[in-house]
PDB file of C-alpha atoms in Angstrom:
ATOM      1  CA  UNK A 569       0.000   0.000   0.000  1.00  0.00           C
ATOM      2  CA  UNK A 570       1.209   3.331  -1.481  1.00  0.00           C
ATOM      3  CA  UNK A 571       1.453   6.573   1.639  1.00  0.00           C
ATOM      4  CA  UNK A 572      -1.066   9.268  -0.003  1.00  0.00           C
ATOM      5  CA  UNK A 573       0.346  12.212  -1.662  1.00  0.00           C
ATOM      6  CA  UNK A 574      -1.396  15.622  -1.841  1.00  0.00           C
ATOM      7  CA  UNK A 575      -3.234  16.158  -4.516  1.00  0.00           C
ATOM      8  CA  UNK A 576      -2.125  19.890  -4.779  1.00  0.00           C
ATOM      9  CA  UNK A 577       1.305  19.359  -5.705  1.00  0.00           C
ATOM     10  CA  UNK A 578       0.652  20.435  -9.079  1.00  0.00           C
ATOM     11  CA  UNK A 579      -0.465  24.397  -7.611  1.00  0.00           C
ATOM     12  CA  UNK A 580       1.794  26.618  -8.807  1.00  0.00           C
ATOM     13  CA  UNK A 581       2.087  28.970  -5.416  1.00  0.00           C
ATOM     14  CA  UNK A 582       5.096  30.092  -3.415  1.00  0.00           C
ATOM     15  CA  UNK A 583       7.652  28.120  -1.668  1.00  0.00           C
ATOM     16  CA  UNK A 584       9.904  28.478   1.141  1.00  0.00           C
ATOM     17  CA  UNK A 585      12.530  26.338   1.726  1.00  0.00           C
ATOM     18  CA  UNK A 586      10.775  23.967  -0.667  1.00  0.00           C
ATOM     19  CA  UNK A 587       7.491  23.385   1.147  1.00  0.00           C
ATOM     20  CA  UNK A 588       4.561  25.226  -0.681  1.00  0.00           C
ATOM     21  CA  UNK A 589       2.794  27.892   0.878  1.00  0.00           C
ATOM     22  CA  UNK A 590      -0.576  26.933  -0.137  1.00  0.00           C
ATOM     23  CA  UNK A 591      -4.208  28.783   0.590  1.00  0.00           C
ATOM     24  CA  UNK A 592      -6.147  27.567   3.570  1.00  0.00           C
ATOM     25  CA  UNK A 593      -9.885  27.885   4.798  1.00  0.00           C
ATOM     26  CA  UNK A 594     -10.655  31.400   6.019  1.00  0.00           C
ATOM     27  CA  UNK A 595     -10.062  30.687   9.820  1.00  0.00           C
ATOM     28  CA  UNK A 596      -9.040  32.673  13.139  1.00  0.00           C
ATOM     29  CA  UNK A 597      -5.724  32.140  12.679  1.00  0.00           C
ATOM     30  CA  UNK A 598      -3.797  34.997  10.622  1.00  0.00           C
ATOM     31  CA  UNK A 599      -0.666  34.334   8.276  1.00  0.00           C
ATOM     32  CA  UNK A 600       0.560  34.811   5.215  1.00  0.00           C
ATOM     33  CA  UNK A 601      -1.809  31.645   2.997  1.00  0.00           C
ATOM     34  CA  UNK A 602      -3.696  32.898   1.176  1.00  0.00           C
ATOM     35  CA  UNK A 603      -7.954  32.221   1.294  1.00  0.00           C
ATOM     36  CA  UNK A 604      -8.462  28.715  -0.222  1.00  0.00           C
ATOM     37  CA  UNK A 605     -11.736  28.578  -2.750  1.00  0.00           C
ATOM     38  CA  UNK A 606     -12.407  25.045  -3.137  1.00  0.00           C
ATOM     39  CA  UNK A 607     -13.690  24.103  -7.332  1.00  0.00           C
ATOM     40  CA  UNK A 608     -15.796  21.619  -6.148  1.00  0.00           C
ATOM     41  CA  UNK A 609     -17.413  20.167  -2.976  1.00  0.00           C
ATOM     42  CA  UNK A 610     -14.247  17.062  -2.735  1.00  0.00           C
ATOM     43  CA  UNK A 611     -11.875  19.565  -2.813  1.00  0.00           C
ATOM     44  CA  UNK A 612     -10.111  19.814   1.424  1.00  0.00           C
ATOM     45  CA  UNK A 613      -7.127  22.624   1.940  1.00  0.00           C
ATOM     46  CA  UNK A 614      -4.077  20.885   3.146  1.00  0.00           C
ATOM     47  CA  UNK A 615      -4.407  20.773   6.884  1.00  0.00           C
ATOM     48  CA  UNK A 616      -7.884  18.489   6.058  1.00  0.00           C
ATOM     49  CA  UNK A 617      -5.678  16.935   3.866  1.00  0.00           C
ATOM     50  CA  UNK A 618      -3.244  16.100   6.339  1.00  0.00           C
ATOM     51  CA  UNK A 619      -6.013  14.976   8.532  1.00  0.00           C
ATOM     52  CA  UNK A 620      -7.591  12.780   6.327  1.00  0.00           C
ATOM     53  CA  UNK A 621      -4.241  10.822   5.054  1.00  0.00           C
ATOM     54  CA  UNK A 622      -2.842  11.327   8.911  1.00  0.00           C
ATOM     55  CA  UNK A 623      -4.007   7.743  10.083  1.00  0.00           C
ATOM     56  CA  UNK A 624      -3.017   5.789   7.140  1.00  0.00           C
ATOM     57  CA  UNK A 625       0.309   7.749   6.564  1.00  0.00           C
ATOM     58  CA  UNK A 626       1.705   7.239  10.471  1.00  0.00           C
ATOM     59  CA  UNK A 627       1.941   3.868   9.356  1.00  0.00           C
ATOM     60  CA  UNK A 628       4.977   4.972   6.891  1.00  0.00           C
ATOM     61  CA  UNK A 629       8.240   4.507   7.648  1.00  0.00           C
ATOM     62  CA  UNK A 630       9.728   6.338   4.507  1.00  0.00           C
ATOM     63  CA  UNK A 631       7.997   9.365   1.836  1.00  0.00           C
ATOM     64  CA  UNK A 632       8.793   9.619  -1.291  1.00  0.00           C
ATOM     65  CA  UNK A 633       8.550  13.561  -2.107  1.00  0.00           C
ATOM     66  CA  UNK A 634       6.507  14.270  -5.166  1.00  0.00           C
ATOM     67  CA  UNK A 635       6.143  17.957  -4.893  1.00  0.00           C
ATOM     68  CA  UNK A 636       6.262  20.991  -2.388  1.00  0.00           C
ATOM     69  CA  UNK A 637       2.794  20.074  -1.144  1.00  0.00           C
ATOM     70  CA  UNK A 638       4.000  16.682  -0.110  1.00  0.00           C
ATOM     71  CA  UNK A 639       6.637  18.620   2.017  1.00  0.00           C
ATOM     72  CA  UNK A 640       3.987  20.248   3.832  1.00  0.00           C
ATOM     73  CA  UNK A 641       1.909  17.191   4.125  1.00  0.00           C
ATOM     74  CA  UNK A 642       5.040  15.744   5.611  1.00  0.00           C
ATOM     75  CA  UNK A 643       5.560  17.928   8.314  1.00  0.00           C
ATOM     76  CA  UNK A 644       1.943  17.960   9.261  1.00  0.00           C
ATOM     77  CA  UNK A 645       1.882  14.784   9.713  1.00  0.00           C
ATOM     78  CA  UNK A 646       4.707  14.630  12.007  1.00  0.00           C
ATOM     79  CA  UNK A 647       2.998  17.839  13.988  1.00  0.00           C
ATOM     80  CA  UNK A 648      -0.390  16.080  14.282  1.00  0.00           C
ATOM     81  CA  UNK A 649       1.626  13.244  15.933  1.00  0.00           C
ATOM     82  CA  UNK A 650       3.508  15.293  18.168  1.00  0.00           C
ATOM     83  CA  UNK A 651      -0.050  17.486  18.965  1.00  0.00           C
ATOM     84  CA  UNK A 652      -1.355  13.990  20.029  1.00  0.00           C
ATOM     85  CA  UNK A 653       1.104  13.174  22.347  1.00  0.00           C
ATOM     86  CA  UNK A 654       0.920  16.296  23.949  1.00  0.00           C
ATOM     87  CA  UNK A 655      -2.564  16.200  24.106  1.00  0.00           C
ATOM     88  CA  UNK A 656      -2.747  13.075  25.322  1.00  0.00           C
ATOM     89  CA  UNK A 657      -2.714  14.495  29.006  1.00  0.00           C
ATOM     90  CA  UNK A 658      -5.684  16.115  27.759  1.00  0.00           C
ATOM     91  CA  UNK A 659      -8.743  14.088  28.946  1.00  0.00           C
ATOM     92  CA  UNK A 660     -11.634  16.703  27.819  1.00  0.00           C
ATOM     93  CA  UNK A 661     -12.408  18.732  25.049  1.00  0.00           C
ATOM     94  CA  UNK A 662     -12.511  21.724  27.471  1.00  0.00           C
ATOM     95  CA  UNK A 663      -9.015  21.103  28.790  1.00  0.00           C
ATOM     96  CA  UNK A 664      -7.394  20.188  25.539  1.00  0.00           C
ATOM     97  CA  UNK A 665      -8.338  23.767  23.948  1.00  0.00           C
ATOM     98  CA  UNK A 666      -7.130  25.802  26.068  1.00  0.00           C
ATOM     99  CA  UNK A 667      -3.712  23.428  25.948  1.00  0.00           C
ATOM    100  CA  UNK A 668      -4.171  24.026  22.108  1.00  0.00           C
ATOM    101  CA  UNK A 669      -3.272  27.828  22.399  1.00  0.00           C
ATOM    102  CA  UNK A 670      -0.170  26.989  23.599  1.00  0.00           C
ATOM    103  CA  UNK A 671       1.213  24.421  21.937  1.00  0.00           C
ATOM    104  CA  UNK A 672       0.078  25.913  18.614  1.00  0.00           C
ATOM    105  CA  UNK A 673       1.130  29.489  19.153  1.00  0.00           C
ATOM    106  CA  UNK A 674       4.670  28.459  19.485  1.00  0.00           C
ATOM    107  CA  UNK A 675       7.613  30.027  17.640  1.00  0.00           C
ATOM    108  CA  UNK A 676      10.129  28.240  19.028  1.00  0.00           C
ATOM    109  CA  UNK A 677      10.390  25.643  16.715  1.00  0.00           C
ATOM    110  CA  UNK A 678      12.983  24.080  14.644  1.00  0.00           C
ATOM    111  CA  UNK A 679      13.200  25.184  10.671  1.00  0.00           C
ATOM    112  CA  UNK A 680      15.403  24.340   8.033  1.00  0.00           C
ATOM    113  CA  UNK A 681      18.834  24.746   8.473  1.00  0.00           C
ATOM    114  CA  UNK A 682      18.967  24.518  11.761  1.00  0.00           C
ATOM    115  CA  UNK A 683      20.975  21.312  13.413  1.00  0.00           C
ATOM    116  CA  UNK A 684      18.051  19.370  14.504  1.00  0.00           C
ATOM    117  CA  UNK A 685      15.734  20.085  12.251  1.00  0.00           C
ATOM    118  CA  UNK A 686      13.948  16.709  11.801  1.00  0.00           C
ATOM    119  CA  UNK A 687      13.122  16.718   7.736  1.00  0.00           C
ATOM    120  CA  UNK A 688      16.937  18.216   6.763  1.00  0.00           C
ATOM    121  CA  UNK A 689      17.166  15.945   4.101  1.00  0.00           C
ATOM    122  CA  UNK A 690      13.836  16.768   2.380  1.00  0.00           C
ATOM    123  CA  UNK A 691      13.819  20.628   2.572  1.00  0.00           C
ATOM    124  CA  UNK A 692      16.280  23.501   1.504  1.00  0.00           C
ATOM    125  CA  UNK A 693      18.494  25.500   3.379  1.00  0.00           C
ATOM    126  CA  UNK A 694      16.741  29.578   3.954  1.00  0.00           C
ATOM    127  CA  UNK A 695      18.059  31.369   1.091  1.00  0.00           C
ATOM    128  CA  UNK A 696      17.392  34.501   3.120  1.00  0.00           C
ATOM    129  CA  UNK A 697      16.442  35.998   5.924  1.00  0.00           C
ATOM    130  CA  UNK A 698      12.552  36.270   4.568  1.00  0.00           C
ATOM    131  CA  UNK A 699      13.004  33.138   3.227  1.00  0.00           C
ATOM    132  CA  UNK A 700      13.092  32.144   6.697  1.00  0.00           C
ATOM    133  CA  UNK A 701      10.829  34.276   8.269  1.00  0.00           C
ATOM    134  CA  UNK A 702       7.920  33.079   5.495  1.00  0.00           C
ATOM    135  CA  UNK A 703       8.358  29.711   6.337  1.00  0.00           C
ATOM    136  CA  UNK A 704       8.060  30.592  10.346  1.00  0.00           C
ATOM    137  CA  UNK A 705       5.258  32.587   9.670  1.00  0.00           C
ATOM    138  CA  UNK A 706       3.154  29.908   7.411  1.00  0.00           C
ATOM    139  CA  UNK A 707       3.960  27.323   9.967  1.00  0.00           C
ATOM    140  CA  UNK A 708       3.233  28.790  12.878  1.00  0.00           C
ATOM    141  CA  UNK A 709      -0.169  29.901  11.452  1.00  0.00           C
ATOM    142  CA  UNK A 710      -0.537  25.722  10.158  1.00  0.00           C
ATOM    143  CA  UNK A 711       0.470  24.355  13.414  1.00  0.00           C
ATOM    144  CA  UNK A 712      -1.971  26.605  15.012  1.00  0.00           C
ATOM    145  CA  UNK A 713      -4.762  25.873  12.506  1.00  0.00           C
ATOM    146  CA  UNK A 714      -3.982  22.530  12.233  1.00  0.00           C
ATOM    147  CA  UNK A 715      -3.867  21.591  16.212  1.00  0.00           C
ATOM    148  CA  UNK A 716      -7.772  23.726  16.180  1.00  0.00           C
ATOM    149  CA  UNK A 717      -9.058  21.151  13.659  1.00  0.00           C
ATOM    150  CA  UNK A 718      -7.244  17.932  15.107  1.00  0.00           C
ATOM    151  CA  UNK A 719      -9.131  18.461  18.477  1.00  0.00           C
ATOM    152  CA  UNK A 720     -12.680  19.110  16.685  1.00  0.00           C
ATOM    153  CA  UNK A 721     -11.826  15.373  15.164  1.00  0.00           C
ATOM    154  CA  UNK A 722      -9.946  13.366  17.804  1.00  0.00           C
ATOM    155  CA  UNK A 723     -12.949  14.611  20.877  1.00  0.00           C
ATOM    156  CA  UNK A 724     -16.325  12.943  20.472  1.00  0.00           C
ATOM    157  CA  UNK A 725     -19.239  15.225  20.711  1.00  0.00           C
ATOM    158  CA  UNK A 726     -19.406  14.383  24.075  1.00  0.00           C
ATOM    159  CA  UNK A 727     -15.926  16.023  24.904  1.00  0.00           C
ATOM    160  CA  UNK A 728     -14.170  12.738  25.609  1.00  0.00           C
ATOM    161  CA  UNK A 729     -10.890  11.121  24.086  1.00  0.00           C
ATOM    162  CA  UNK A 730     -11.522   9.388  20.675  1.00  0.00           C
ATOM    163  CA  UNK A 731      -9.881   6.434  21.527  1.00  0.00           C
ATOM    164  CA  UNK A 732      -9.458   5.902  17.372  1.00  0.00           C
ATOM    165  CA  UNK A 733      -7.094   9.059  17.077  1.00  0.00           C
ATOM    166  CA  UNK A 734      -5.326   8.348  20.562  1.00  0.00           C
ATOM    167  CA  UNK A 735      -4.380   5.193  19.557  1.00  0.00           C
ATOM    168  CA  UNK A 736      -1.487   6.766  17.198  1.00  0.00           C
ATOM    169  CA  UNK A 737      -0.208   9.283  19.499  1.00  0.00           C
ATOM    170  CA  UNK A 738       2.596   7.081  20.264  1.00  0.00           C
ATOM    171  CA  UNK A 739       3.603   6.391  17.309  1.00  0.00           C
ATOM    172  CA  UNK A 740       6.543   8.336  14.998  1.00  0.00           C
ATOM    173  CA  UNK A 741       6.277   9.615  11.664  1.00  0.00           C
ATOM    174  CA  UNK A 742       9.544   8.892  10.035  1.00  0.00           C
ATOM    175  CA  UNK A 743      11.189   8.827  13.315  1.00  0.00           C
ATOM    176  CA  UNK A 744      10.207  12.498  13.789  1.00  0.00           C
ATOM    177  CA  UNK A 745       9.891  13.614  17.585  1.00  0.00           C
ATOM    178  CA  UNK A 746       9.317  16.954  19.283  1.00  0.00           C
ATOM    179  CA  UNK A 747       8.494  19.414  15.834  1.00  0.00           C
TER     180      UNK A 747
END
């Protein structure tokens, strides 16, 4: 069984440090994606993507990189495992959103170039300076997007643990730890 690939690679949209910077549903969180306008009812911006393809691709040991929407796939995936693990603590809805903030909100994190950067070997080196400061400003708005959307799907209506989603938050994505 094949991992599943975005299907937005072919977008033609900016980069930075090879990941595309693709357009996301209007949300809360501010940043510099663009508004995604879906063409038809199937078509899911890439954090739903990500969500989707989350519990079949944690199964993957190794990606193969088709595009710079892949990239971003990539690291989403790894961040949606880390977000579990974290949340894990987490046993009600109520608890886990305010956790969300700050886990989410976080610019401390590592980027490309930087030693331990987990994905080195699949994304470029900052050209620049706003280079850089592109991809820590898309990211931090995905993470934070991303971890919103994760907790609307891994809590039941009911505000407890779905144990279906908790079930993979020990497991590593490409032996990816701590994003």
């Amino acid at each position: 069984m094949p991992v599943y690939h975005s299907k937005q690679n072919d977008k033609d949209v900016k980069t930075a440090c090879k990941a595309s910077v693709l357009p996301l549903k209007s949300g809360s969180v501010k940043g510099p994606a663009g508004e995604f306008s879906p063409q038809s009812e199937k078509d899911v911006d890439i954090i739903d993507e990500a969500l989707n393809y989350f519990r079949a691709n944690i199964l993957f040991s190794q990606f193969e990189v088709e595009g710079g929407a892949d990239l971003t796939l990539v690291y989403l995936t790894a961040w949606i495992a880390d977000c579990l693990r974290k949340l894990q603590k987490e046993k009600t809805k109520e608890t886990a959103l305010k956790a969300s903030y700050q886990i989410g909100i976080s610019k401390k994190f590592k980027v490309p170039g930087d030693a331990k950067f987990e994905f080195g070997a699949f994304f470029t080196k900052p050209k620049n300076n706003s280079e850089k400061q592109l991809f820590v400003d898309y990211f931090v708005q995905i993470r934070h997007e991303t971890i919103k959307r994760l907790i609307e799907k891994c809590y039941t209506a009911d505000g407890k643990q779905n144990k279906h989603w908790f079930q993979f938050s020990k497991r590593r994505f490409m032996n990816a730890w701590n994003m």
